[in-house]
XYZ file of N, CA and C in Angstrom:
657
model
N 0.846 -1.198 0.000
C 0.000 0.000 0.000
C 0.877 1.241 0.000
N 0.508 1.920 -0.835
C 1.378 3.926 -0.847
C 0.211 4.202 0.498
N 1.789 4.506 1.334
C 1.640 5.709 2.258
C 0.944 7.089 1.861
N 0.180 7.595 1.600
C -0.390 9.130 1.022
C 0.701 10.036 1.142
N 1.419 10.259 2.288
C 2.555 11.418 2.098
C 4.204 10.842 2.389
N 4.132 9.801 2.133
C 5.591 9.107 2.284
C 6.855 9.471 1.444
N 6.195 10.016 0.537
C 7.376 11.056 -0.955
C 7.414 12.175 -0.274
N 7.154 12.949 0.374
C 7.079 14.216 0.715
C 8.754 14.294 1.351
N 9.345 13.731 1.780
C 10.746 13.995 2.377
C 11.880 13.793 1.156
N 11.205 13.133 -0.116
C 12.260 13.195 -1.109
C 11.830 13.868 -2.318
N 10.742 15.117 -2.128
C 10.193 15.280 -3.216
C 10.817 16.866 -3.808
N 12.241 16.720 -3.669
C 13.374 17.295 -3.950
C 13.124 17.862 -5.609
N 11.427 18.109 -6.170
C 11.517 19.216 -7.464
C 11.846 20.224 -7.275
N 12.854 21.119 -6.171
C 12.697 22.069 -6.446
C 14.365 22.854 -7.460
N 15.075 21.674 -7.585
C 15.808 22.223 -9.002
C 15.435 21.883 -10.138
N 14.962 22.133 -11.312
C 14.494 21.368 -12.458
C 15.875 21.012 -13.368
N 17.093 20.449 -12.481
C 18.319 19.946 -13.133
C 18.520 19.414 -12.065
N 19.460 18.801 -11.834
C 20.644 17.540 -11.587
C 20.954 17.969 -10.290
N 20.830 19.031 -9.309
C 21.123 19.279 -7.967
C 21.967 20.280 -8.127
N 22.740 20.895 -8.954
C 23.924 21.899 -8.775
C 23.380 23.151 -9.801
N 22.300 22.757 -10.254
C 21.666 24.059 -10.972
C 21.041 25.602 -10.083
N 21.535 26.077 -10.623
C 21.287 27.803 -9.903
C 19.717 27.668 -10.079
N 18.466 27.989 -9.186
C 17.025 28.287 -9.315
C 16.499 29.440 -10.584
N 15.900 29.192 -11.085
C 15.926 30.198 -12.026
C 14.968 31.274 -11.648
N 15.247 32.315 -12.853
C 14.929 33.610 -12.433
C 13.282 33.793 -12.247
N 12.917 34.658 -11.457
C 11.176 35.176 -11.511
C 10.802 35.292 -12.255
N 9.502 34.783 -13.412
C 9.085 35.602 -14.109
C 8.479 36.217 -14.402
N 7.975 37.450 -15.470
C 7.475 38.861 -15.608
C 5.962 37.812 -16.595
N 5.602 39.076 -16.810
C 4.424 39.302 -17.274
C 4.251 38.357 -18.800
N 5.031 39.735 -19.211
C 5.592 39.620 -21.047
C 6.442 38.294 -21.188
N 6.621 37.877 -20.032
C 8.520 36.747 -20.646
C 6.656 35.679 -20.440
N 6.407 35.698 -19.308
C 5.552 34.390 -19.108
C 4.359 33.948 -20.117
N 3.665 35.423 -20.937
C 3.037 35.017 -21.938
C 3.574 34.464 -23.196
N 4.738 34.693 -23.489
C 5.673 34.302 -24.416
C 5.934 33.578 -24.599
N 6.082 32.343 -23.391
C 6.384 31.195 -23.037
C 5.248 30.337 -22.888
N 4.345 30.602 -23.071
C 2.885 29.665 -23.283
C 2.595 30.055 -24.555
N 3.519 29.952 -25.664
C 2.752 30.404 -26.920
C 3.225 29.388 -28.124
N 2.149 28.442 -27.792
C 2.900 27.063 -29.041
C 2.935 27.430 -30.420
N 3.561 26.618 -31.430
C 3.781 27.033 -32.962
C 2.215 27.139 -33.705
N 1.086 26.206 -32.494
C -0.127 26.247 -33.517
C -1.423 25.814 -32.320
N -2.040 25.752 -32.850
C -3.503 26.401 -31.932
C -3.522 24.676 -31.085
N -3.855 24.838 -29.470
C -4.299 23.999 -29.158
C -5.854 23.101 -28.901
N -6.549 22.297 -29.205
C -7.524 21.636 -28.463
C -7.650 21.266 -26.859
N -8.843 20.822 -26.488
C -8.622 20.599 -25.840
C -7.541 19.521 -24.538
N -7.592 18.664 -25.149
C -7.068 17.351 -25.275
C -5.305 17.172 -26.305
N -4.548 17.369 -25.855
C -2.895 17.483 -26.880
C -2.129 15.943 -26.833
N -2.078 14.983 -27.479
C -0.870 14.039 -27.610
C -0.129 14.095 -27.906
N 1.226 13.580 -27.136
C 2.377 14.261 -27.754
C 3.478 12.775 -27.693
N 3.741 12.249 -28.495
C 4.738 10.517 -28.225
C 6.521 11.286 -28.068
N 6.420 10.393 -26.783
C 8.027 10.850 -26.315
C 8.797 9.698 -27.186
N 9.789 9.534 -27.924
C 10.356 8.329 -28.286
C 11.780 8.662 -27.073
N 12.109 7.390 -26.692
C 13.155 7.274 -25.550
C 13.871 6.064 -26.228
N 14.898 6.072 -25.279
C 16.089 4.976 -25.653
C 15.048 3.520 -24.890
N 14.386 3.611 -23.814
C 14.177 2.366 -23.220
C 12.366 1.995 -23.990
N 12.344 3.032 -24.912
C 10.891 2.847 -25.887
C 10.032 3.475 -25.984
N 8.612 3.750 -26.041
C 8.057 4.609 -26.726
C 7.103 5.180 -25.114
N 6.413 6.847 -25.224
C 5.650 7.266 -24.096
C 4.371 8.003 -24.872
N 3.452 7.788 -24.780
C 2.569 8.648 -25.198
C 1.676 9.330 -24.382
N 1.721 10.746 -24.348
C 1.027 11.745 -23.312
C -0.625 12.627 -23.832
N -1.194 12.452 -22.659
C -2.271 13.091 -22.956
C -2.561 14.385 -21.912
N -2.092 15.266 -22.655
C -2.292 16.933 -22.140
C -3.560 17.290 -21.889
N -3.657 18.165 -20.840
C -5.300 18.618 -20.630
C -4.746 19.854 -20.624
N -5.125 20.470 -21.776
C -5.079 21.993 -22.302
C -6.070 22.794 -21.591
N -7.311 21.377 -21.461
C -8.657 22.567 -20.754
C -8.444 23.160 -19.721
N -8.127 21.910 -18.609
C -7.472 22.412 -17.265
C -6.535 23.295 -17.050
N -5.526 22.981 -17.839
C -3.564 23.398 -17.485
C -3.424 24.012 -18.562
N -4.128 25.264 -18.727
C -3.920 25.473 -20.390
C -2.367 26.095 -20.239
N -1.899 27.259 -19.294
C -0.617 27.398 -19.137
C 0.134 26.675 -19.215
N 0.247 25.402 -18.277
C 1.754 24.419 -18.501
C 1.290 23.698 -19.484
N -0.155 23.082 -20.277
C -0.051 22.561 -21.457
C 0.808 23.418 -22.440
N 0.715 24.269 -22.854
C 0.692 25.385 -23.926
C 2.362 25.327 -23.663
N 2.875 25.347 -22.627
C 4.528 25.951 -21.765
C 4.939 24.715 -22.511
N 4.659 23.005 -21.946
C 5.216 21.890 -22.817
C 5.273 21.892 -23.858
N 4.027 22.007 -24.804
C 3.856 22.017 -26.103
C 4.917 22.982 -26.901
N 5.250 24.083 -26.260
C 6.590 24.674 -26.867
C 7.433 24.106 -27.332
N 8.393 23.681 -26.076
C 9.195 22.979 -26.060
C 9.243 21.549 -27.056
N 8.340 21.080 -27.068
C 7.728 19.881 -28.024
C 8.086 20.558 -29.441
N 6.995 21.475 -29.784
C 7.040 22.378 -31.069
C 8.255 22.455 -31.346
N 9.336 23.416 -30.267
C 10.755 23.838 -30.686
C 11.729 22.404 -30.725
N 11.123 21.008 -30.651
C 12.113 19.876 -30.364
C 13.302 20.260 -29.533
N 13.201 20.998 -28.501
C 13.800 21.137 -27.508
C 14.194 20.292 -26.319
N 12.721 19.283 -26.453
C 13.370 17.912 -25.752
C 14.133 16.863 -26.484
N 14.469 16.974 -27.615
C 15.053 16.179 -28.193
C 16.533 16.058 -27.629
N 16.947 14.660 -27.717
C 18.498 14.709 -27.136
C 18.038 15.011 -25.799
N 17.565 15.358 -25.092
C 17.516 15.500 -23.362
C 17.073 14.239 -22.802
N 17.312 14.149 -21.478
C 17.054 12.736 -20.830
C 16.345 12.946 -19.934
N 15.773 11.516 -19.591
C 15.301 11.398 -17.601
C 16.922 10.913 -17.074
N 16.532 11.704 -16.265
C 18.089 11.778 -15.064
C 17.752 11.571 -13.679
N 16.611 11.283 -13.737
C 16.355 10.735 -11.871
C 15.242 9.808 -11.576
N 15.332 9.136 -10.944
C 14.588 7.859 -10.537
C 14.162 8.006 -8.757
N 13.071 8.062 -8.507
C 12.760 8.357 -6.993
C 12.141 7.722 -6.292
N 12.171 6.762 -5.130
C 11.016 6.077 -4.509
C 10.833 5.993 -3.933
N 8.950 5.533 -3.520
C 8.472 5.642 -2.152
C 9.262 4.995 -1.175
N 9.474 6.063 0.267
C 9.771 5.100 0.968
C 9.581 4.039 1.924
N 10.278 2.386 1.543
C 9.544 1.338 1.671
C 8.597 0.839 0.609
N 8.624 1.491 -0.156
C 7.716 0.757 -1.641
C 8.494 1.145 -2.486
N 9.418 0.453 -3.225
C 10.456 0.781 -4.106
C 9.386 0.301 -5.656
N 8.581 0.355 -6.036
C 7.855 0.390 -7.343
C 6.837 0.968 -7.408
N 6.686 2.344 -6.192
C 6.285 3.811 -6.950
C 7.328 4.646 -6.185
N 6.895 6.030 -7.090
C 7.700 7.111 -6.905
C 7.346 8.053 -8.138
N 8.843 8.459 -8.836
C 8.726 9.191 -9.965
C 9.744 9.136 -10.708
N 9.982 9.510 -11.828
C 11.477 9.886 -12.817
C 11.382 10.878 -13.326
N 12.158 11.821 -13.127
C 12.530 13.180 -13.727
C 13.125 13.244 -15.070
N 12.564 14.134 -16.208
C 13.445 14.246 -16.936
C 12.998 15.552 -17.793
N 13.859 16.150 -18.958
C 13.688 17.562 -19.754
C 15.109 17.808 -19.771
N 15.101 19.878 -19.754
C 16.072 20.101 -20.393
C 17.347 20.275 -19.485
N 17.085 19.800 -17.971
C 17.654 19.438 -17.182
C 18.388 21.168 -16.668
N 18.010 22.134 -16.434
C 18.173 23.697 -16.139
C 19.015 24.515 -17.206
N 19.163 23.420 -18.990
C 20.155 23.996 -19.798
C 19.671 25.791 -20.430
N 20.587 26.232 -19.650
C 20.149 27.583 -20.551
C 20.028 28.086 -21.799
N 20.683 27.032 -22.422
C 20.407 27.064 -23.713
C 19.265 26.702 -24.668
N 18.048 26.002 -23.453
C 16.874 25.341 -24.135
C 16.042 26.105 -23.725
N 15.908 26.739 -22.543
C 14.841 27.003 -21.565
C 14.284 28.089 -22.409
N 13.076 27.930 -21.959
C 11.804 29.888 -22.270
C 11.715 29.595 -20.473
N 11.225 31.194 -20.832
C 10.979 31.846 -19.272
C 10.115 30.972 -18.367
N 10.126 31.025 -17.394
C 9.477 30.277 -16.511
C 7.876 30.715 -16.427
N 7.221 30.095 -16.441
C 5.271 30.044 -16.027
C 4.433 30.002 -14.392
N 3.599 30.533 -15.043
C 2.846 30.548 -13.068
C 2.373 29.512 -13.110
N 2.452 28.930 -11.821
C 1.800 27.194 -11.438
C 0.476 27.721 -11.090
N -0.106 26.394 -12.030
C -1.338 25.975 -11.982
C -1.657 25.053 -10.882
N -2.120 25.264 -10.031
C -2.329 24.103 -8.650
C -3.002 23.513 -8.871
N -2.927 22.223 -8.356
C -3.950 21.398 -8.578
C -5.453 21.626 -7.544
N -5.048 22.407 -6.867
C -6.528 23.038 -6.606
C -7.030 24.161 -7.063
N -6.824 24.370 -8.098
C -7.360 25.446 -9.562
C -7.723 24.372 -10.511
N -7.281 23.745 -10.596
C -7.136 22.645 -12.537
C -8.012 21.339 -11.978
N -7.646 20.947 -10.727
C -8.917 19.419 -10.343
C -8.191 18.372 -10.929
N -6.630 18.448 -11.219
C -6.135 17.346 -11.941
C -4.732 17.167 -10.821
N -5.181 15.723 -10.411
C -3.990 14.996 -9.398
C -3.371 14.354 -9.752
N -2.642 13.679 -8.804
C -1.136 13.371 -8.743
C -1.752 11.496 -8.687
N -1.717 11.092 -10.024
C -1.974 10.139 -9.945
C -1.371 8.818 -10.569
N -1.179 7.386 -10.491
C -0.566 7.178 -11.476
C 0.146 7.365 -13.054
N 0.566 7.633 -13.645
C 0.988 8.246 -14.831
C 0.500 9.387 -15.220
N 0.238 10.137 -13.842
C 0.505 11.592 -14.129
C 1.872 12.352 -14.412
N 1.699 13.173 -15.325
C 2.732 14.308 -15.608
C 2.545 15.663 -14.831
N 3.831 16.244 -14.147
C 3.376 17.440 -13.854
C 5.153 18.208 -14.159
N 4.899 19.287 -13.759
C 6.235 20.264 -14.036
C 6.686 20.141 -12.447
N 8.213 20.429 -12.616
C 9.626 20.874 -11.438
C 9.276 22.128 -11.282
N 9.699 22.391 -10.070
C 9.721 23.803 -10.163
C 10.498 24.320 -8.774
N 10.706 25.282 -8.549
C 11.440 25.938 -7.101
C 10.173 26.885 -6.620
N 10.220 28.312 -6.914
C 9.053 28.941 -6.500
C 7.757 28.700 -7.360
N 6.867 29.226 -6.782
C 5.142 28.965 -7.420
C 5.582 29.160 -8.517
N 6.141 30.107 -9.341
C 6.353 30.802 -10.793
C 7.363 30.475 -11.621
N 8.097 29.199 -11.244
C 9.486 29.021 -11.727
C 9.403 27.925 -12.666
N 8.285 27.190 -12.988
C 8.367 25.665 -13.978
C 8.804 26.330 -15.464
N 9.590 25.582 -16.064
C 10.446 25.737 -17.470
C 10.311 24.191 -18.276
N 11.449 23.734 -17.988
C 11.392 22.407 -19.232
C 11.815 21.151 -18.472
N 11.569 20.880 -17.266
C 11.534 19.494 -16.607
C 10.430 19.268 -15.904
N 10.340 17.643 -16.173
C 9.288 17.520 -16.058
C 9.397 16.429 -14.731
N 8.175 15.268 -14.095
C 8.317 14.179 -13.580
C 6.753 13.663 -13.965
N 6.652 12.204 -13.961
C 6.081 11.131 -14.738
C 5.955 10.379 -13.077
N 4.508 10.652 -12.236
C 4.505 9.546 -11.308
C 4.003 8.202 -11.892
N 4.813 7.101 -10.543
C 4.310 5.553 -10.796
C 3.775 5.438 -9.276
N 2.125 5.271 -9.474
C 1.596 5.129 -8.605
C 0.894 6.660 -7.847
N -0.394 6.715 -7.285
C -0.759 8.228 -6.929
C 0.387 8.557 -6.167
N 0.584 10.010 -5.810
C 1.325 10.573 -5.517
C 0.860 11.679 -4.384
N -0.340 11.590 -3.765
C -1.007 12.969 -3.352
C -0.259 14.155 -2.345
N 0.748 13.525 -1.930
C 1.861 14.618 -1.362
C 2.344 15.431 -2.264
N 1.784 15.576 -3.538
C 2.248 16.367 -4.615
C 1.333 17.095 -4.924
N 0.152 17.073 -4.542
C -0.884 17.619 -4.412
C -0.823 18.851 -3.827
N -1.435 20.019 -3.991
C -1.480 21.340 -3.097
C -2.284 20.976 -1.986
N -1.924 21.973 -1.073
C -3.074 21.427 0.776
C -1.800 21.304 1.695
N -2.190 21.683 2.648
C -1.288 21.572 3.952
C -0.318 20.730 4.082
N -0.647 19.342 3.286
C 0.258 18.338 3.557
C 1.255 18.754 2.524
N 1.355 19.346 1.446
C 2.496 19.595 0.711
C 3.547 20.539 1.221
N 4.785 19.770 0.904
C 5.959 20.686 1.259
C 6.042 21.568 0.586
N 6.741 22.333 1.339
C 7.635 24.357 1.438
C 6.366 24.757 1.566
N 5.278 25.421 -0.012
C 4.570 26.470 -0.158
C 3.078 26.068 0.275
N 3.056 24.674 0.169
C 1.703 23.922 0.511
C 1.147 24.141 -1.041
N 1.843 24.828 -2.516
C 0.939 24.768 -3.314
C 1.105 23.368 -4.637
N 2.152 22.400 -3.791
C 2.178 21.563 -4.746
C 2.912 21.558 -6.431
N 2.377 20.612 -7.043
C 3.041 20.750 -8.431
C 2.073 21.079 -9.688
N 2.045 21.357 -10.449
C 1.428 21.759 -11.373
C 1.510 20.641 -12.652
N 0.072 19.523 -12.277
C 0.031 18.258 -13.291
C -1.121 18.659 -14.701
N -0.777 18.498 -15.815
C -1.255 18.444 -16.700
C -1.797 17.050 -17.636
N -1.417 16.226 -17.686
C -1.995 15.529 -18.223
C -1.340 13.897 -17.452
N -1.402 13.335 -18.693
C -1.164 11.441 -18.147
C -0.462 10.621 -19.389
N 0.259 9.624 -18.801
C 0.593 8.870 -19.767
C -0.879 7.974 -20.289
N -0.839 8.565 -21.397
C -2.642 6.294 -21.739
C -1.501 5.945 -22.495
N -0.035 5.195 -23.033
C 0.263 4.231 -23.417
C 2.385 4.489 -22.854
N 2.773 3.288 -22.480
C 3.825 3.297 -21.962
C 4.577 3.246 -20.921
N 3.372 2.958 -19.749
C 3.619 3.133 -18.410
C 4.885 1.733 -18.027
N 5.085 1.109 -18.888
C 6.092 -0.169 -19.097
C 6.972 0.444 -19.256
N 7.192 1.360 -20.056
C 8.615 2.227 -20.100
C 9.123 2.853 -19.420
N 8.114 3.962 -18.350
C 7.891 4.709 -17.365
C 8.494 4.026 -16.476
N 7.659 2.301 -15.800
C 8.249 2.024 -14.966
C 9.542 1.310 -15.203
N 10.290 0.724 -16.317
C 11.706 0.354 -16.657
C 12.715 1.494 -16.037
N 12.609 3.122 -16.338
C 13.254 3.960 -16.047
C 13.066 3.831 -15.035
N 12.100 3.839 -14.291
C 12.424 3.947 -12.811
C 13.067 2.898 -11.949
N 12.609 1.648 -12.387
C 13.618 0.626 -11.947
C 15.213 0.681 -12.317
N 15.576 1.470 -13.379
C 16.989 1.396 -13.782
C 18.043 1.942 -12.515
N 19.523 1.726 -12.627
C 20.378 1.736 -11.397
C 20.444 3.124 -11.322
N 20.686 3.652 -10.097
C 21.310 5.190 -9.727
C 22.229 5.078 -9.121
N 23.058 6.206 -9.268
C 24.441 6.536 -8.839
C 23.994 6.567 -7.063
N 24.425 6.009 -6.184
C 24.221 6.382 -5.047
C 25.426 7.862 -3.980
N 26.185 7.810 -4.999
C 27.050 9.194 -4.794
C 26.877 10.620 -5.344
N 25.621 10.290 -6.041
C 25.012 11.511 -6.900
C 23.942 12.347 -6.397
N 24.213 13.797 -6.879
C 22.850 14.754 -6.549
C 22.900 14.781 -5.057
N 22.329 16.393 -4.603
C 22.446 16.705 -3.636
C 21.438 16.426 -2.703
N 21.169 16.727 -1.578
C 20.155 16.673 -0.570
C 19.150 15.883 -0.770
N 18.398 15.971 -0.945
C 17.398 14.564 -0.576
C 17.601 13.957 -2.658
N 17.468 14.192 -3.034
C 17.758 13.939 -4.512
C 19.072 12.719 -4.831
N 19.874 12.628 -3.588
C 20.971 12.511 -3.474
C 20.909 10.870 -3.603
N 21.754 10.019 -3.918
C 21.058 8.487 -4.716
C 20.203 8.024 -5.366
N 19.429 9.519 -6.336
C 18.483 9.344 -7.120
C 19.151 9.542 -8.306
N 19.969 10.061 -8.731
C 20.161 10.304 -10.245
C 20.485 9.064 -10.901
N 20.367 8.991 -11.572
C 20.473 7.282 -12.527
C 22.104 7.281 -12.911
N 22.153 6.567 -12.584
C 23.922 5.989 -13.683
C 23.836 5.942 -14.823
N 23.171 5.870 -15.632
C 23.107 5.922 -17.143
C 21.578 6.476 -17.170
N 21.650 7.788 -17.466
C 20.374 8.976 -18.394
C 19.929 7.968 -19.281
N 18.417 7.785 -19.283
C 17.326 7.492 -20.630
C 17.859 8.416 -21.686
N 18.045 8.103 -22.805
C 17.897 9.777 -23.710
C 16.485 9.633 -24.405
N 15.472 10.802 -24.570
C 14.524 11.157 -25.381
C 15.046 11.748 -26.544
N 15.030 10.611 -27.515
C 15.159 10.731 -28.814
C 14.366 11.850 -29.624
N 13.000 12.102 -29.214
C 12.464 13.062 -29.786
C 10.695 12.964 -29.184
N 10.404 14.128 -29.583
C 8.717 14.352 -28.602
C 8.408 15.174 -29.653
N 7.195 14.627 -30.205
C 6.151 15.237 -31.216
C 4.832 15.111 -30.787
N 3.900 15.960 -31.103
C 2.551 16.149 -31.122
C 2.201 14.815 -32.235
N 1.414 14.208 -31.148
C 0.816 12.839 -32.051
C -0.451 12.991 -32.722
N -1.280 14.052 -32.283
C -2.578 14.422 -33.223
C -2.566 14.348 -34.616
């Protein structure tokens, strides 16, 4: 059985890189609309197939709900900006080592990133932390960019509400895996460096990065 808040002591999103990444900057008004502005009009509903080294992910975006962090991913997608980037962390409940989460995107590269977006809570959007949910990293409420995490198994300590750590406002989930959760959970079973990554993150980073070969809109 998942403990309900048993992730909460390792739920170390708040660098959206590898542990030694600087937090990124606040963002403004103008940078944040800019950054929710995909190459082409969204629906409600967005698929987008991750191809990975350990096989294929297919995501289903809720634009209705999360139209911000839908619209913020879909960029990145659009600009093939996740291409060549990896999952770099593997995380688990503790005492239930087959849930948790795996991190992955542009890992804090400044060279990929658009400005950071305001979090959508999941008590605004009504969309939880649930098995093969997707949601965004982030440090402050306003800071999610281009990493992401993929839970295995609910997650509700990720949830906004009292029980969530630092801000109590949680993570900002947009959609779900419907095909690949076999792949999902392979990455997460794969080995981690146990000398890696800092503070609670710290024996989570994987010894050998997944690479995401490429992420397209599957519509």
């Amino acid at each position: 059985m998942i403990r309900p808040f048993a992730l909460l002591a390792s739920l170390c999103l708040v660098l959206a890189g590898c542990g030694g990444d600087p937090p990124a900057p606040a963002a403004n008004a103008s940078a944040t609309s800019n950054a929710a502005a995909p190459a082409a009009p969204l629906g409600d509903l967005v698929r987008v197939r991750m191809e990975t080294e350990a096989g294929a992910i297919l995501l289903e975006l809720d634009h209705r709900h999360a139209p911000i962090t839908t619209a913020n991913f879909v960029r990145y997608v659009d600009a093939r900006r996740f291409d060549n980037t990896v999952f770099y962390r593997s995380s688990h409940t503790p005492g239930d080592r087959q849930h948790g989460f795996i991190q992955g995107g542009i890992r804090h590269n400044y060279q990929l990133l658009y400005p950071p977006i305001p979090l959508e809570p999941t008590s605004r959007t009504g969309l939880l932390h649930r098995d093969g949910t997707i949601s965004m990293a982030r440090t402050t409420p306003d800071s999610a960019m281009g990493d992401f995490v993929i839970s295995i198994g609910a997650q509700p300590g990720m949830d906004a509400g009292p029980r969530a750590p630092g801000d109590h406002l949680g993570y900002a989930t947009f959609g779900r895996v419907i095909e690949g959760m076999d792949v999902v959970r392979r990455i997460h079973a794969a080995p981690a460096d146990p000398n890696s990554g800092r503070g609670s993150m710290r024996g989570e980073m994987l010894s050998a990065p997944v690479r995401i070969i490429s992420a397209r809109r599957a519509d």
